[in-house]
GROMACS .gro file of C-alpha atoms in nm:
model
  358
    1MET     CA    1   4.772  27.733  19.116
    2ARG     CA    2   4.742  27.525  19.432
    3ASP     CA    3   4.541  27.801  19.600
    4TYR     CA    4   4.306  27.810  19.301
    5GLU     CA    5   4.257  27.435  19.317
    6LYS     CA    6   4.172  27.461  19.688
    7LYS     CA    7   3.915  27.732  19.618
    8VAL     CA    8   3.751  27.524  19.345
    9ALA     CA    9   3.746  27.218  19.574
   10ALA     CA   10   3.560  27.419  19.841
   11ALA     CA   11   3.331  27.617  19.611
   12LEU     CA   12   3.198  27.350  19.375
   13PRO     CA   13   3.031  27.123  19.633
   14SER     CA   14   2.876  27.427  19.804
   15LYS     CA   15   2.748  27.560  19.468
   16SER     CA   16   2.935  27.887  19.515
   17ALA     CA   17   3.184  27.839  19.231
   18ALA     CA   18   3.212  28.063  18.925
   19ASP     CA   19   2.986  27.967  18.634
   20ILE     CA   20   3.291  27.911  18.409
   21LEU     CA   21   3.587  27.718  18.549
   22PRO     CA   22   3.920  27.691  18.364
   23LEU     CA   23   4.056  27.356  18.484
   24ASN     CA   24   4.314  27.097  18.396
   25PRO     CA   25   4.102  26.807  18.263
   26ASN     CA   26   4.279  26.571  18.502
   27LEU     CA   27   4.161  26.781  18.795
   28ALA     CA   28   3.815  26.823  18.642
   29LEU     CA   29   3.766  26.445  18.639
   30ARG     CA   30   3.683  26.426  19.009
   31TYR     CA   31   3.415  26.695  18.970
   32ILE     CA   32   3.272  26.538  18.656
   33GLU     CA   33   3.250  26.203  18.834
   34GLY     CA   34   3.079  26.384  19.123
   35GLY     CA   35   2.815  26.535  18.891
   36LEU     CA   36   2.933  26.893  18.951
   37ILE     CA   37   3.021  26.983  18.589
   38GLN     CA   38   2.766  27.035  18.311
   39THR     CA   39   2.780  26.858  17.975
   40THR     CA   40   2.879  27.057  17.666
   41PRO     CA   41   2.612  27.182  17.419
   42GLU     CA   42   2.593  27.005  17.084
   43ASP     CA   43   2.722  27.296  16.873
   44LEU     CA   44   3.035  27.325  17.088
   45VAL     CA   45   3.085  26.948  17.074
   46LYS     CA   46   3.094  26.980  16.692
   47TYR     CA   47   3.337  27.271  16.723
   48VAL     CA   48   3.568  27.070  16.951
   49ASN     CA   49   3.562  26.777  16.706
   50SER     CA   50   3.607  26.989  16.392
   51GLY     CA   51   3.974  26.900  16.345
   52ILE     CA   52   4.128  27.215  16.491
   53HIS     CA   53   4.265  27.035  16.799
   54GLU     CA   54   4.509  26.746  16.836
   55LYS     CA   55   4.335  26.417  16.909
   56LEU     CA   56   4.476  26.383  17.261
   57ILE     CA   57   4.328  26.726  17.342
   58VAL     CA   58   3.987  26.630  17.203
   59ASP     CA   59   3.998  26.307  17.404
   60THR     CA   60   4.003  26.508  17.729
   61THR     CA   61   3.657  26.648  17.650
   62SER     CA   62   3.485  26.311  17.665
   63VAL     CA   63   3.432  26.123  17.993
   64ASN     CA   64   3.240  25.795  17.996
   65GLY     CA   65   3.102  25.878  17.653
   66LYS     CA   66   2.967  26.221  17.751
   67PRO     CA   67   3.106  26.561  17.642
   68TYR     CA   68   3.253  26.798  17.902
   69GLY     CA   69   3.452  27.114  17.848
   70VAL     CA   70   3.603  27.315  17.564
   71PRO     CA   71   3.983  27.340  17.510
   72SER     CA   72   4.118  27.679  17.611
   73PHE     CA   73   4.498  27.710  17.644
   74MET     CA   74   4.800  27.495  17.709
   75GLY     CA   75   5.158  27.498  17.824
   76ALA     CA   76   5.438  27.329  17.630
   77GLY     CA   77   5.816  27.345  17.645
   78ALA     CA   78   6.098  27.467  17.424
   79ILE     CA   79   6.472  27.524  17.466
   80TYR     CA   80   6.548  27.891  17.534
   81TYR     CA   81   6.906  27.987  17.455
   82ASN     CA   82   7.119  28.299  17.482
   83LYS     CA   83   7.243  28.382  17.131
   84ASP     CA   84   7.535  28.592  17.252
   85MET     CA   85   7.666  28.314  17.476
   86LEU     CA   86   7.645  28.058  17.195
   87LYS     CA   87   7.835  28.292  16.964
   88GLU     CA   88   8.100  28.352  17.229
   89ALA     CA   89   8.147  27.974  17.263
   90GLY     CA   90   8.173  27.927  16.886
   91LEU     CA   91   7.844  27.736  16.864
   92THR     CA   92   7.660  27.807  16.539
   93GLU     CA   93   7.353  27.588  16.589
   94PRO     CA   94   7.088  27.606  16.866
   95PRO     CA   95   7.094  27.340  17.137
   96ASN     CA   96   6.877  27.033  17.079
   97VAL     CA   97   6.774  26.736  17.290
   98ASP     CA   98   7.065  26.525  17.160
   99ASN     CA   99   7.341  26.767  17.261
  100LEU     CA  100   7.223  26.912  17.592
  101LEU     CA  101   7.517  26.781  17.794
  102GLU     CA  102   7.770  26.879  17.529
  103TYR     CA  103   7.633  27.233  17.509
  104ALA     CA  104   7.605  27.259  17.887
  105GLN     CA  105   7.977  27.180  17.919
  106LYS     CA  106   8.076  27.429  17.652
  107LEU     CA  107   7.858  27.709  17.789
  108ALA     CA  108   7.912  27.677  18.165
  109LYS     CA  109   8.136  27.953  18.298
  110ARG     CA  110   8.361  27.945  18.605
  111ASP     CA  111   8.551  28.210  18.798
  112ALA     CA  112   8.929  28.208  18.860
  113SER     CA  113   8.882  27.971  19.153
  114GLY     CA  114   8.683  27.723  18.943
  115ASN     CA  115   8.349  27.804  19.102
  116LEU     CA  116   8.052  27.788  18.868
  117GLU     CA  117   7.920  28.139  18.805
  118ARG     CA  118   7.703  28.064  18.501
  119ALA     CA  119   7.514  27.742  18.437
  120GLY     CA  120   7.531  27.580  18.099
  121MET     CA  121   7.179  27.441  18.121
  122SER     CA  122   6.965  27.552  18.414
  123LEU     CA  123   6.779  27.247  18.546
  124ARG     CA  124   6.470  27.238  18.765
  125LEU     CA  125   6.625  27.086  19.076
  126SER     CA  126   6.378  27.197  19.342
  127GLY     CA  127   6.043  27.366  19.390
  128GLY     CA  128   5.697  27.304  19.523
  129GLY     CA  129   5.426  27.086  19.382
  130SER     CA  130   5.486  26.859  19.087
  131GLY     CA  131   5.697  27.104  18.880
  132VAL     CA  132   6.020  26.910  18.935
  133GLY     CA  133   5.847  26.595  18.812
  134GLU     CA  134   5.701  26.772  18.508
  135LYS     CA  135   6.042  26.897  18.395
  136PHE     CA  136   6.194  26.550  18.442
  137TRP     CA  137   5.901  26.408  18.246
  138ASN     CA  138   5.961  26.648  17.959
  139LEU     CA  139   6.322  26.535  17.929
  140LEU     CA  140   6.210  26.174  17.966
  141ALA     CA  141   5.961  26.225  17.682
  142GLN     CA  142   6.247  26.316  17.445
  143ARG     CA  143   6.359  25.953  17.478
  144GLY     CA  144   6.007  25.818  17.432
  145GLY     CA  145   5.943  25.760  17.802
  146SER     CA  146   5.657  25.865  18.028
  147ILE     CA  147   5.567  25.870  18.398
  148VAL     CA  148   5.298  25.603  18.367
  149LYS     CA  149   5.195  25.374  18.082
  150GLU     CA  150   4.846  25.246  18.006
  151VAL     CA  151   4.887  24.869  17.969
  152SER     CA  152   4.520  24.790  17.916
  153PRO     CA  153   4.208  25.011  17.916
  154GLY     CA  154   4.207  25.204  18.246
  155LYS     CA  155   4.504  25.009  18.388
  156TYR     CA  156   4.846  25.170  18.430
  157THR     CA  157   5.195  25.103  18.560
  158ALA     CA  158   5.499  25.319  18.638
  159ASN     CA  159   5.705  25.380  18.325
  160TYR     CA  160   6.015  25.568  18.437
  161ASN     CA  161   6.210  25.281  18.597
  162THR     CA  162   6.330  25.200  18.246
  163GLU     CA  163   6.639  25.259  18.034
  164GLU     CA  164   6.484  25.591  17.924
  165GLY     CA  165   6.429  25.690  18.286
  166TYR     CA  166   6.783  25.590  18.382
  167GLN     CA  167   6.935  25.794  18.099
  168THR     CA  168   6.725  26.095  18.198
  169LEU     CA  169   6.832  26.075  18.562
  170LYS     CA  170   7.192  26.023  18.451
  171LEU     CA  171   7.175  26.349  18.255
  172TYR     CA  172   7.084  26.539  18.571
  173VAL     CA  173   7.348  26.361  18.778
  174ASP     CA  174   7.618  26.422  18.518
  175MET     CA  175   7.532  26.790  18.483
  176VAL     CA  176   7.516  26.861  18.856
  177HIS     CA  177   7.776  26.627  19.007
  178LYS     CA  178   8.008  26.494  18.734
  179PHE     CA  179   8.066  26.785  18.496
  180LYS     CA  180   7.925  27.052  18.732
  181THR     CA  181   7.750  27.253  18.461
  182ASP     CA  182   7.473  27.346  18.706
  183ASP     CA  183   7.473  27.399  19.080
  184PRO     CA  184   7.182  27.410  19.328
  185LYS     CA  185   7.346  27.718  19.483
  186LEU     CA  186   7.296  27.924  19.166
  187LYS     CA  187   6.978  28.105  19.077
  188HIS     CA  188   6.765  27.891  18.850
  189ASP     CA  189   6.500  27.879  18.586
  190THR     CA  190   6.366  28.196  18.423
  191GLU     CA  191   6.533  28.435  18.666
  192ALA     CA  192   6.873  28.280  18.592
  193PHE     CA  193   6.818  28.295  18.217
  194GLN     CA  194   6.696  28.654  18.222
  195THR     CA  195   6.990  28.768  18.435
  196ASN     CA  196   7.259  28.592  18.227
  197LEU     CA  197   7.325  28.326  18.491
  198ALA     CA  198   7.229  28.042  18.256
  199ALA     CA  199   7.300  27.992  17.887
  200PHE     CA  200   6.992  27.781  17.812
  201TYR     CA  201   6.705  27.594  17.971
  202ILE     CA  202   6.369  27.434  17.893
  203ARG     CA  203   6.053  27.617  17.986
  204GLU     CA  204   5.698  27.698  17.873
  205SER     CA  205   5.591  27.977  17.637
  206ASN     CA  206   5.495  28.230  17.904
  207VAL     CA  207   5.867  28.305  17.937
  208ILE     CA  208   5.848  28.510  17.618
  209MET     CA  209   5.607  28.773  17.748
  210ASP     CA  210   5.772  28.770  18.089
  211THR     CA  211   6.112  28.834  17.931
  212LYS     CA  212   5.971  29.123  17.730
  213LYS     CA  213   5.887  29.292  18.061
  214LYS     CA  214   6.186  29.194  18.272
  215ALA     CA  215   6.474  29.161  18.025
  216PRO     CA  216   6.370  29.338  17.701
  217ASP     CA  217   6.729  29.359  17.571
  218LEU     CA  218   6.810  28.990  17.615
  219ASN     CA  219   6.934  28.847  17.284
  220TYR     CA  220   6.774  28.503  17.283
  221ASP     CA  221   6.571  28.258  17.080
  222ALA     CA  222   6.389  27.927  17.131
  223ALA     CA  223   6.448  27.588  16.971
  224PRO     CA  224   6.188  27.310  16.950
  225LEU     CA  225   6.192  26.984  17.141
  226LYS     CA  226   6.138  26.644  16.978
  227ALA     CA  227   5.845  26.575  17.208
  228ASN     CA  228   5.633  26.779  17.444
  229VAL     CA  229   5.432  26.723  17.758
  230ILE     CA  230   5.124  26.943  17.736
  231SER     CA  231   4.959  27.097  18.038
  232LEU     CA  232   4.606  27.170  17.919
  233ILE     CA  233   4.332  27.393  18.051
  234ASN     CA  234   3.971  27.345  17.936
  235TYR     CA  235   3.673  27.568  18.004
  236TYR     CA  236   3.402  27.395  18.209
  237VAL     CA  237   3.057  27.519  18.315
  238SER     CA  238   2.938  27.441  18.667
  239SER     CA  239   2.614  27.636  18.706
  240THR     CA  240   2.290  27.437  18.729
  241ASP     CA  241   2.084  27.752  18.667
  242LYS     CA  242   1.969  27.730  18.305
  243ALA     CA  243   2.002  28.101  18.224
  244LYS     CA  244   2.346  28.130  18.384
  245ALA     CA  245   2.468  27.814  18.213
  246GLU     CA  246   2.350  27.938  17.873
  247ALA     CA  247   2.524  28.272  17.930
  248ALA     CA  248   2.841  28.087  18.031
  249TRP     CA  249   2.841  27.877  17.714
  250ASP     CA  250   2.779  28.189  17.504
  251PHE     CA  251   3.081  28.354  17.660
  252ILE     CA  252   3.291  28.046  17.586
  253ARG     CA  253   3.176  28.068  17.223
  254PHE     CA  254   3.299  28.428  17.220
  255LEU     CA  255   3.632  28.344  17.383
  256THR     CA  256   3.706  28.068  17.133
  257LYS     CA  257   3.642  28.270  16.818
  258PRO     CA  258   3.975  28.258  16.626
  259GLU     CA  259   4.050  28.629  16.661
  260ASN     CA  260   3.981  28.618  17.035
  261HIS     CA  261   4.145  28.284  17.109
  262LYS     CA  262   4.463  28.406  16.940
  263GLN     CA  263   4.493  28.691  17.190
  264ILE     CA  264   4.576  28.443  17.466
  265ILE     CA  265   4.931  28.442  17.328
  266THR     CA  266   5.010  28.811  17.365
  267MET     CA  267   4.790  28.868  17.671
  268SER     CA  268   4.923  28.580  17.881
  269GLY     CA  269   5.207  28.414  17.695
  270TRP     CA  270   5.029  28.077  17.694
  271LEU     CA  271   4.930  27.888  17.381
  272PRO     CA  272   4.577  27.848  17.240
  273ALA     CA  273   4.503  27.476  17.233
  274ARG     CA  274   4.433  27.462  16.860
  275ASN     CA  275   4.626  27.439  16.534
  276ASP     CA  276   4.424  27.645  16.284
  277LEU     CA  277   4.535  28.000  16.367
  278ASP     CA  278   4.739  28.229  16.141
  279LEU     CA  279   5.025  28.337  16.366
  280ASN     CA  280   5.254  28.510  16.116
  281ASP     CA  281   5.204  28.850  16.279
  282VAL     CA  282   5.288  28.699  16.619
  283TYR     CA  283   5.603  28.535  16.480
  284LYS     CA  284   5.714  28.865  16.329
  285GLU     CA  285   5.718  29.033  16.670
  286TYR     CA  286   5.802  28.725  16.880
  287PRO     CA  287   5.994  28.473  16.665
  288GLN     CA  288   6.052  28.253  16.972
  289TYR     CA  289   5.692  28.127  16.946
  290LYS     CA  290   5.777  27.934  16.629
  291ALA     CA  291   5.944  27.665  16.841
  292PHE     CA  292   5.609  27.576  16.998
  293PHE     CA  293   5.414  27.523  16.678
  294VAL     CA  294   5.616  27.250  16.508
  295LYS     CA  295   5.507  26.890  16.468
  296GLN     CA  296   5.606  26.690  16.775
  297ASP     CA  297   5.523  26.376  16.966
  298LEU     CA  298   5.281  26.486  17.237
  299GLN     CA  299   5.197  26.357  17.583
  300MET     CA  300   4.975  26.495  17.854
  301TYR     CA  301   4.843  26.411  18.199
  302PRO     CA  302   4.663  26.074  18.183
  303PRO     CA  303   4.297  26.057  18.291
  304LEU     CA  304   4.383  25.958  18.647
  305PRO     CA  305   4.253  26.166  18.941
  306GLU     CA  306   4.548  26.038  19.145
  307PHE     CA  307   4.813  26.137  18.889
  308ASP     CA  308   4.896  26.465  19.065
  309GLU     CA  309   4.976  26.266  19.380
  310ILE     CA  310   5.195  26.032  19.175
  311LEU     CA  311   5.388  26.315  19.012
  312THR     CA  312   5.421  26.520  19.331
  313LYS     CA  313   5.563  26.229  19.531
  314PHE     CA  314   5.802  26.136  19.251
  315ALA     CA  315   5.911  26.501  19.229
  316ASP     CA  316   5.982  26.506  19.602
  317ARG     CA  317   6.203  26.199  19.569
  318LEU     CA  318   6.393  26.357  19.281
  319ALA     CA  319   6.448  26.688  19.463
  320THR     CA  320   6.555  26.535  19.795
  321LYS     CA  321   6.755  26.233  19.675
  322GLY     CA  322   6.778  26.183  19.298
  323PHE     CA  323   6.940  26.518  19.224
  324THR     CA  324   7.134  26.561  19.547
  325ASP     CA  325   7.334  26.239  19.583
  326PRO     CA  326   7.684  26.266  19.429
  327SER     CA  327   7.738  25.893  19.484
  328PHE     CA  328   7.504  25.836  19.186
  329VAL     CA  329   7.786  25.947  18.950
  330ASP     CA  330   7.889  25.655  18.726
  331ASN     CA  331   7.678  25.424  18.943
  332PRO     CA  332   7.396  25.289  18.726
  333ASP     CA  333   7.293  25.027  18.983
  334LYS     CA  334   7.231  25.295  19.245
  335MET     CA  335   7.033  25.515  19.006
  336LYS     CA  336   6.823  25.223  18.886
  337ALA     CA  337   6.752  25.116  19.244
  338PHE     CA  338   6.634  25.470  19.320
  339LEU     CA  339   6.399  25.465  19.021
  340ASN     CA  340   6.267  25.119  19.110
  341ASP     CA  341   6.193  25.231  19.465
  342ALA     CA  342   6.007  25.538  19.339
  343ALA     CA  343   5.816  25.327  19.088
  344LYS     CA  344   5.700  25.097  19.366
  345GLU     CA  345   5.539  25.399  19.536
  346THR     CA  346   5.375  25.500  19.208
  347ASN     CA  347   5.237  25.151  19.160
  348ASP     CA  348   5.114  25.137  19.519
  349ILE     CA  349   4.911  25.455  19.454
  350LEU     CA  350   4.770  25.305  19.135
  351LYS     CA  351   4.686  24.981  19.316
  352LYS     CA  352   4.504  25.163  19.594
  353ALA     CA  353   4.296  25.342  19.329
  354GLY     CA  354   4.220  25.013  19.152
  355ARG     CA  355   4.406  25.121  18.839
  356LEU     CA  356   4.728  24.916  18.853
  357ALA     CA  357   4.799  24.682  18.564
  358GLU     CA  358   4.903  24.355  18.728
   0.00000   0.00000   0.00000
């Protein structure tokens, strides 16, 4: 993804970019503000506003009162769990956001020496980019929290140095250092889940198609979250050549026909960013997708060009200090001080951009 973003950043100003660009609307903002993205034709504006998308998705297609882009696909999280491991532990209900620590303790497995050989819940403890921050954010969202909060139009402040943020960090600290239901030394994420080294974890929908290829016999299902942090991709047109631009918009019309848009699921594993599709045939073959199409509280990247910097720097702090310091155990003052220090950096970035609510 980072390589793609670099290519777009080099190609757009030199007018050598593709005519159609799938972009996160947050990333697209800088190019829209630079006059490098074309406005959306009227018929597609009506389509976008026809009621088939959630309002926060529609809102991404309007910048300074002008229409840009058409929603394509999105990522959202669910709790994947190993059905055999739950049965073995005597657990009859799927994990949910209120019992993650309880289930992690019951499902973690240790060898004769007491060393953890299977995580209860596999956490995102490290990794490049902002992924660590996104996974923290998704757990934070279950408590009603967010990374930043809009205080007044266009003005934001850090929103994780709160009770919700403290409780989210405490969950990580308790799992890794207090109850030792996860360990940085173990394999993590999808690989751990697919190889029976983790009983459950939270991840996006592309896991389903990936698991079909890599672990077709895995007996698993997915349970919904209370809230979700959406990562959205919209289609944008960059070409200033009239004929090429018209052809690009025609192709977008073709891609977003219901029967075509639906194919995103089985071709890529990602979710079409709309709520009007009949997915019963998909559910029949892949019941795990049901967890992604339930009514939830939704959040997504705010319209801040600097938000990726905010999330990446926060993620780095989490990976190098927040998740690695065992002295945080049962030490709320230390955890809160860590969050306050990180929030100061977030607010400094917002202030430099002229977007801090003061």
